[in-house]
PDB file of C-alpha atoms in Angstrom:
ATOM      1  CA  ALA V   1     -39.868   7.502  -4.577  1.00 70.00           C
ATOM      2  CA  THR V   2     -40.763   9.791  -1.647  1.00 78.00           C
ATOM      3  CA  ALA V   3     -39.740  13.620  -0.388  1.00 83.00           C
ATOM      4  CA  PHE V   4     -39.686  15.914   2.298  1.00 81.00           C
ATOM      5  CA  GLY V   5     -39.504  18.804   2.503  1.00 83.00           C
ATOM      6  CA  GLU V   6     -40.489  21.310   5.076  1.00 82.00           C
ATOM      7  CA  MET V   7     -43.025  23.911   5.291  1.00 84.00           C
ATOM      8  CA  LEU V   8     -42.281  27.246   6.134  1.00 85.00           C
ATOM      9  CA  PRO V   9     -43.866  28.682   8.516  1.00 84.00           C
ATOM     10  CA  GLN V  10     -46.568  31.391   8.180  1.00 86.00           C
ATOM     11  CA  HIS V  11     -48.760  33.003   9.965  1.00 84.00           C
ATOM     12  CA  LYS V  12     -51.678  33.136   7.992  1.00 88.00           C
ATOM     13  CA  ASN V  13     -51.747  29.334   9.036  1.00 86.00           C
ATOM     14  CA  MET V  14     -53.475  29.148  12.154  1.00 86.00           C
ATOM     15  CA  ILE V  15     -55.221  27.523  15.022  1.00 86.00           C
ATOM     16  CA  SER V  16     -58.425  29.508  16.574  1.00 90.00           C
ATOM     17  CA  LEU V  17     -61.746  28.812  17.775  1.00 94.00           C
ATOM     18  CA  ASP V  18     -64.479  29.208  15.427  1.00 96.00           C
ATOM     19  CA  GLU V  19     -66.725  31.557  16.399  1.00 94.00           C
ATOM     20  CA  THR V  20     -69.948  29.991  14.435  1.00 96.00           C
ATOM     21  CA  LYS V  21     -69.454  26.032  14.762  1.00 97.00           C
ATOM     22  CA  LYS V  22     -69.913  25.077  18.105  1.00 97.00           C
ATOM     23  CA  ASP V  23     -69.851  21.051  19.049  1.00 97.00           C
ATOM     24  CA  LYS V  24     -73.031  19.074  20.538  1.00 97.00           C
ATOM     25  CA  TRP V  25     -71.752  20.379  23.942  1.00 97.00           C
ATOM     26  CA  GLY V  26     -71.854  23.681  22.336  1.00 96.00           C
ATOM     27  CA  LEU V  27     -68.384  25.248  22.502  1.00 97.00           C
ATOM     28  CA  PRO V  28     -67.248  26.576  19.884  1.00 97.00           C
ATOM     29  CA  VAL V  29     -64.794  23.999  16.460  1.00 97.00           C
ATOM     30  CA  LEU V  30     -61.598  24.056  15.844  1.00 94.00           C
ATOM     31  CA  LYS V  31     -60.797  26.418  13.400  1.00 94.00           C
ATOM     32  CA  ILE V  32     -57.424  25.480  10.861  1.00 90.00           C
ATOM     33  CA  ASP V  33     -56.569  27.887   8.310  1.00 90.00           C
ATOM     34  CA  CYS V  34     -53.435  26.111   6.761  1.00 88.00           C
ATOM     35  CA  ALA V  35     -52.202  25.879   2.499  1.00 88.00           C
ATOM     36  CA  THR V  36     -49.012  25.249   1.108  1.00 88.00           C
ATOM     37  CA  GLY V  37     -47.241  28.532  -0.076  1.00 89.00           C
ATOM     38  CA  GLU V  38     -44.989  29.270  -3.501  1.00 93.00           C
ATOM     39  CA  ASN V  39     -41.864  27.910  -1.440  1.00 92.00           C
ATOM     40  CA  GLU V  40     -42.954  24.632  -0.556  1.00 90.00           C
ATOM     41  CA  ARG V  41     -44.675  24.085  -4.276  1.00 91.00           C
ATOM     42  CA  LEU V  42     -41.350  25.341  -6.159  1.00 94.00           C
ATOM     43  CA  MET V  43     -39.988  23.079  -3.647  1.00 92.00           C
ATOM     44  CA  ARG V  44     -41.955  19.770  -4.708  1.00 92.00           C
ATOM     45  CA  LYS V  45     -41.289  20.539  -8.335  1.00 94.00           C
ATOM     46  CA  ASP V  46     -37.790  20.554  -7.274  1.00 96.00           C
ATOM     47  CA  MET V  47     -37.265  17.573  -5.490  1.00 94.00           C
ATOM     48  CA  ILE V  48     -40.057  15.293  -7.973  1.00 94.00           C
ATOM     49  CA  ALA V  49     -36.349  16.901 -11.164  1.00 96.00           C
ATOM     50  CA  ASP V  50     -34.058  15.657  -8.219  1.00 96.00           C
ATOM     51  CA  MET V  51     -36.000  12.133  -7.921  1.00 95.00           C
ATOM     52  CA  ALA V  52     -35.593  11.335 -11.602  1.00 96.00           C
ATOM     53  CA  ASP V  53     -32.031  12.917 -11.735  1.00 97.00           C
ATOM     54  CA  MET V  54     -31.499  10.193  -9.166  1.00 96.00           C
ATOM     55  CA  LEU V  55     -33.037   7.584 -10.382  1.00 96.00           C
ATOM     56  CA  GLU V  56     -31.996   7.812 -14.343  1.00 97.00           C
ATOM     57  CA  GLN V  57     -28.017   8.454 -12.602  1.00 97.00           C
ATOM     58  CA  THR V  58     -28.417   4.343 -12.010  1.00 97.00           C
ATOM     59  CA  GLY V  59     -28.849   4.046 -14.913  1.00 98.00           C
ATOM     60  CA  VAL V  60     -33.053   3.694 -14.915  1.00 97.00           C
ATOM     61  CA  LYS V  61     -34.857   4.116 -18.525  1.00 96.00           C
ATOM     62  CA  ASN V  62     -37.580   5.807 -19.022  1.00 95.00           C
ATOM     63  CA  VAL V  63     -38.634   7.823 -16.015  1.00 95.00           C
ATOM     64  CA  ARG V  64     -41.612   8.665 -15.640  1.00 94.00           C
ATOM     65  CA  THR V  65     -42.332  11.722 -12.693  1.00 93.00           C
ATOM     66  CA  TYR V  66     -46.460  12.391 -11.857  1.00 88.00           C
ATOM     67  CA  ASP V  67     -46.814  15.149  -8.847  1.00 86.00           C
ATOM     68  CA  GLY V  68     -49.800  14.754  -6.752  1.00 83.00           C
ATOM     69  CA  GLU V  69     -51.732  16.970  -4.876  1.00 81.00           C
ATOM     70  CA  TYR V  70     -50.694  17.513  -1.587  1.00 80.00           C
ATOM     71  CA  PHE V  71     -51.622  19.831   0.983  1.00 79.00           C
ATOM     72  CA  PRO V  72     -51.551  20.210   4.658  1.00 80.00           C
ATOM     73  CA  GLY V  73     -52.157  17.338   6.695  1.00 75.00           C
ATOM     74  CA  MET V  74     -50.527  14.873   4.670  1.00 77.00           C
ATOM     75  CA  GLY V  75     -47.281  14.708   6.597  1.00 71.00           C
ATOM     76  CA  ILE V  76     -46.282  12.976   9.522  1.00 67.00           C
ATOM     77  CA  HIS V  77     -44.507  14.803  12.199  1.00 73.00           C
ATOM     78  CA  GLU V  78     -47.655  18.791  11.653  1.00 74.00           C
ATOM     79  CA  MET V  79     -46.430  21.243  14.002  1.00 82.00           C
ATOM     80  CA  GLY V  80     -46.953  24.858  15.637  1.00 82.00           C
ATOM     81  CA  THR V  81     -49.804  25.217  17.072  1.00 84.00           C
ATOM     82  CA  ALA V  82     -48.733  26.110  19.464  1.00 91.00           C
ATOM     83  CA  ARG V  83     -46.057  28.509  18.939  1.00 90.00           C
ATOM     84  CA  MET V  84     -42.588  28.883  21.789  1.00 94.00           C
ATOM     85  CA  GLY V  85     -41.478  33.044  21.871  1.00 94.00           C
ATOM     86  CA  ARG V  86     -39.877  35.930  23.870  1.00 96.00           C
ATOM     87  CA  ASP V  87     -42.703  37.375  23.397  1.00 97.00           C
ATOM     88  CA  ARG V  88     -46.516  36.936  24.285  1.00 95.00           C
ATOM     89  CA  LYS V  89     -48.282  38.966  21.704  1.00 95.00           C
ATOM     90  CA  THR V  90     -46.651  36.958  19.015  1.00 91.00           C
ATOM     91  CA  SER V  91     -46.080  33.006  21.084  1.00 93.00           C
ATOM     92  CA  VAL V  92     -47.983  31.174  23.402  1.00 94.00           C
ATOM     93  CA  LEU V  93     -45.537  29.994  25.147  1.00 97.00           C
ATOM     94  CA  ASN V  94     -42.064  31.145  26.713  1.00 97.00           C
ATOM     95  CA  SER V  95     -39.226  30.106  26.704  1.00 96.00           C
ATOM     96  CA  HIS V  96     -39.957  27.399  28.928  1.00 97.00           C
ATOM     97  CA  ASN V  97     -42.583  26.096  27.241  1.00 97.00           C
ATOM     98  CA  GLN V  98     -45.852  27.563  29.821  1.00 98.00           C
ATOM     99  CA  VAL V  99     -48.827  28.579  28.785  1.00 97.00           C
ATOM    100  CA  TRP V 100     -48.180  32.213  28.655  1.00 97.00           C
ATOM    101  CA  ASP V 101     -50.833  33.021  30.166  1.00 95.00           C
ATOM    102  CA  ALA V 102     -52.326  29.592  32.606  1.00 95.00           C
ATOM    103  CA  MET V 103     -48.368  29.148  34.556  1.00 93.00           C
ATOM    104  CA  ASN V 104     -49.441  25.192  35.185  1.00 95.00           C
ATOM    105  CA  VAL V 105     -49.460  24.546  32.052  1.00 97.00           C
ATOM    106  CA  PHE V 106     -46.852  23.026  29.709  1.00 98.00           C
ATOM    107  CA  VAL V 107     -46.733  22.938  26.063  1.00 97.00           C
ATOM    108  CA  THR V 108     -43.112  19.464  25.000  1.00 96.00           C
ATOM    109  CA  ASP V 109     -44.588  18.347  22.151  1.00 93.00           C
ATOM    110  CA  GLY V 110     -44.220  19.143  18.496  1.00 90.00           C
ATOM    111  CA  ALA V 111     -46.729  21.880  18.633  1.00 92.00           C
ATOM    112  CA  CYS V 112     -43.986  24.593  20.155  1.00 93.00           C
ATOM    113  CA  MET V 113     -41.500  24.410  16.928  1.00 90.00           C
ATOM    114  CA  THR V 114     -42.637  26.086  14.161  1.00 83.00           C
ATOM    115  CA  SER V 115     -40.709  23.719  11.856  1.00 81.00           C
ATOM    116  CA  ALA V 116     -38.578  20.860  11.707  1.00 77.00           C
ATOM    117  CA  ALA V 117     -36.639  18.933   9.434  1.00 74.00           C
ATOM    118  CA  CYS V 118     -37.562  15.789   7.757  1.00 75.00           C
ATOM    119  CA  GLN V 119     -36.058  13.640  10.865  1.00 79.00           C
ATOM    120  CA  ASN V 120     -38.567  12.090  13.125  1.00 83.00           C
ATOM    121  CA  PRO V 121     -38.060  14.746  16.203  1.00 87.00           C
ATOM    122  CA  SER V 122     -38.969  12.975  19.106  1.00 88.00           C
ATOM    123  CA  LEU V 123     -35.756  12.994  20.672  1.00 93.00           C
ATOM    124  CA  THR V 124     -35.951  16.818  20.547  1.00 92.00           C
ATOM    125  CA  TYR V 125     -39.349  16.204  22.413  1.00 93.00           C
ATOM    126  CA  MET V 126     -38.340  13.935  24.725  1.00 96.00           C
ATOM    127  CA  ALA V 127     -35.220  16.932  25.401  1.00 96.00           C
ATOM    128  CA  LEU V 128     -38.652  19.388  25.730  1.00 96.00           C
ATOM    129  CA  THR V 129     -40.178  17.329  27.958  1.00 98.00           C
ATOM    130  CA  ALA V 130     -37.101  17.391  29.984  1.00 98.00           C
ATOM    131  CA  ARG V 131     -36.243  20.516  30.372  1.00 98.00           C
ATOM    132  CA  ALA V 132     -40.012  21.851  30.467  1.00 98.00           C
ATOM    133  CA  ALA V 133     -39.985  18.915  33.250  1.00 98.00           C
ATOM    134  CA  ASP V 134     -36.544  20.454  35.070  1.00 98.00           C
ATOM    135  CA  TYR V 135     -37.824  23.975  34.896  1.00 98.00           C
ATOM    136  CA  ALA V 136     -41.263  23.186  37.007  1.00 98.00           C
ATOM    137  CA  VAL V 137     -39.885  21.023  39.381  1.00 98.00           C
ATOM    138  CA  GLY V 138     -37.325  23.956  39.901  1.00 98.00           C
ATOM    139  CA  GLU V 139     -41.165  26.772  40.352  1.00 97.00           C
ATOM    140  CA  LEU V 140     -42.616  23.813  42.332  1.00 97.00           C
ATOM    141  CA  ASN V 141     -39.892  24.109  44.690  1.00 98.00           C
ATOM    142  CA  ARG V 142     -39.843  28.511  44.910  1.00 97.00           C
ATOM    143  CA  ARG V 143     -43.593  27.561  45.261  1.00 97.00           C
ATOM    144  CA  ASN V 144     -44.380  29.697  42.532  1.00 94.00           C
ATOM    145  CA  LEU V 145     -46.735  27.015  40.839  1.00 92.00           C
TER     146      LEU V 145
END
């Protein structure tokens, strides 16, 4: 059985440019700092117990649980690398999905979302993209971009 849970956003989980490692062109490579926390550990424990209980409720006998190793990246909807917010000091994007420091750049994938449930977020990405495109067209027509 498989269960999905939400990994809470934490400021210590981030992507930055590595100050010491460079790629073959001499550019800094990405440095990924990401770890699960106490919430995720407890949630996994609870999900495992719930799954075992559900199986037993259906008549399955001798249910044995196993909690294998988990690390960030094993999930399929990683997000939050370009946080959307109201303050350029704490976010990468404004409320229109524009990069604060490059107003002609819009980010409308999961990077703008710090967290999500286990449902597929594709429709949300489509809605964010449609909204950002509508805003960008308006800004282009006003010659602000």
